[in-house]
Every structure is written in C-alpha cells, then in structure tokens.
C-alpha cells in the first residue's frame, strides 16, 4: 500500500506569506515609496527645459551644470577638438561648428588636366580649391593658411601675408 502524503494547509499559508513578504521587501527596496517626493531639479535646469532652440537649450544646460558642479576642463578641451575636426562639414545635430580655422599646408595635389587643386592640412583635413576668389599665390607645403566661412555660406582659404582668397570645399 502506498501512503499518500498530505500537506498541512497552515504550513502552505505560512510559506506563501514568507515568500510574499520577501518579494514585497525586495521590490520596496528597489523602488522608493510613492508617498515620498523625489528631489526637485534646480530651477535653472527647469528653465533650460523651456528653451526652444536646441543650441540655446544645450548651452543653458551646460552653464547650469557647470555652475552646480564646476567646469570640467577635460570636456571643454574635447568639445573644442570635436568642433575643430567638424569644421567645414555639414552641421550635425549638436549644431557645433567653428567660424575660422588656422592650419599648416601639409601637401598640395594639383591636377593640370582637370584644373583641380586639393590642399591637405596638418590636421588631416583635405580641401578642394574652387575657382572663385582672387588669390594669385600658389599653395605650398609649410604655408600657414586660414579657412573661414564666407558670407554666402561657403568657405574661403587665405594664405598668411598674401592678399585675396580662394573658395574651398571640404573633401575629407
């Protein structure tokens, strides 16, 4: 004969209560109670939230966090380098771009057949020289150049100590 095992209903009830209580304690530790208010963000951060322009809103958040936690010089340098690398490329979602870049010509590639000249800079950027502008000097490695935005939205390159400029378009 086989004996049937019966469980005590009280024992199962106690076990269920212990498991339920353990779960409740675990969930309660992970989530703050609803009755307690969480810390309210500072007013200057809340004010930034209402700004419509992405650039202005980001600048507001940066200023508010710098005021609260101090300026992170390493991040400031990383942002400058990022803007330097992005110079001449289409504006990205952050809107970060420079208005002027100074560099040294590393190499010049002139194709007489197509009349296209490409100037490589010491920072790794390459710019194609366009036919616009009145610069009569030739580009040579070692020259100091300045690339700036033109009033029409393009870019122009100037050679230090020379008059005039040429239009350029960033290739790489």
Tab-separated table of N, CA, C and O in Angstrom, residues 15 18 41 50 72 75 138 171:
chain	number	residue	atom	x	y	z
A	15	UNK	N	4.264	29.552	4.317
A	15	UNK	CA	5.278	29.606	3.263
A	15	UNK	C	4.925	30.700	2.238
A	15	UNK	O	5.778	31.481	1.833
A	18	UNK	N	5.639	34.129	3.707
A	18	UNK	CA	7.077	34.443	3.781
A	18	UNK	C	7.589	34.840	2.401
A	18	UNK	O	8.317	35.826	2.245
A	41	UNK	N	14.547	69.051	-9.415
A	41	UNK	CA	15.731	69.626	-10.068
A	41	UNK	C	15.810	71.127	-9.782
A	41	UNK	O	14.792	71.784	-9.575
A	50	UNK	N	12.549	74.762	-21.051
A	50	UNK	CA	11.548	75.517	-21.810
A	50	UNK	C	12.112	76.212	-23.045
A	50	UNK	O	11.357	76.743	-23.855
A	72	UNK	N	34.312	71.194	-16.155
A	72	UNK	CA	35.158	70.033	-16.428
A	72	UNK	C	36.078	70.415	-17.591
A	72	UNK	O	35.672	70.398	-18.756
A	75	UNK	N	36.449	68.000	-20.560
A	75	UNK	CA	35.326	68.025	-21.500
A	75	UNK	C	35.370	69.261	-22.390
A	75	UNK	O	35.042	69.183	-23.577
A	138	UNK	N	50.366	80.614	-55.099
A	138	UNK	CA	50.260	79.157	-55.166
A	138	UNK	C	50.364	78.562	-53.761
A	138	UNK	O	51.096	79.076	-52.920
A	171	UNK	N	36.773	68.151	-48.542
A	171	UNK	CA	36.670	66.841	-49.165
A	171	UNK	C	36.681	65.757	-48.083
A	171	UNK	O	35.919	64.822	-48.099
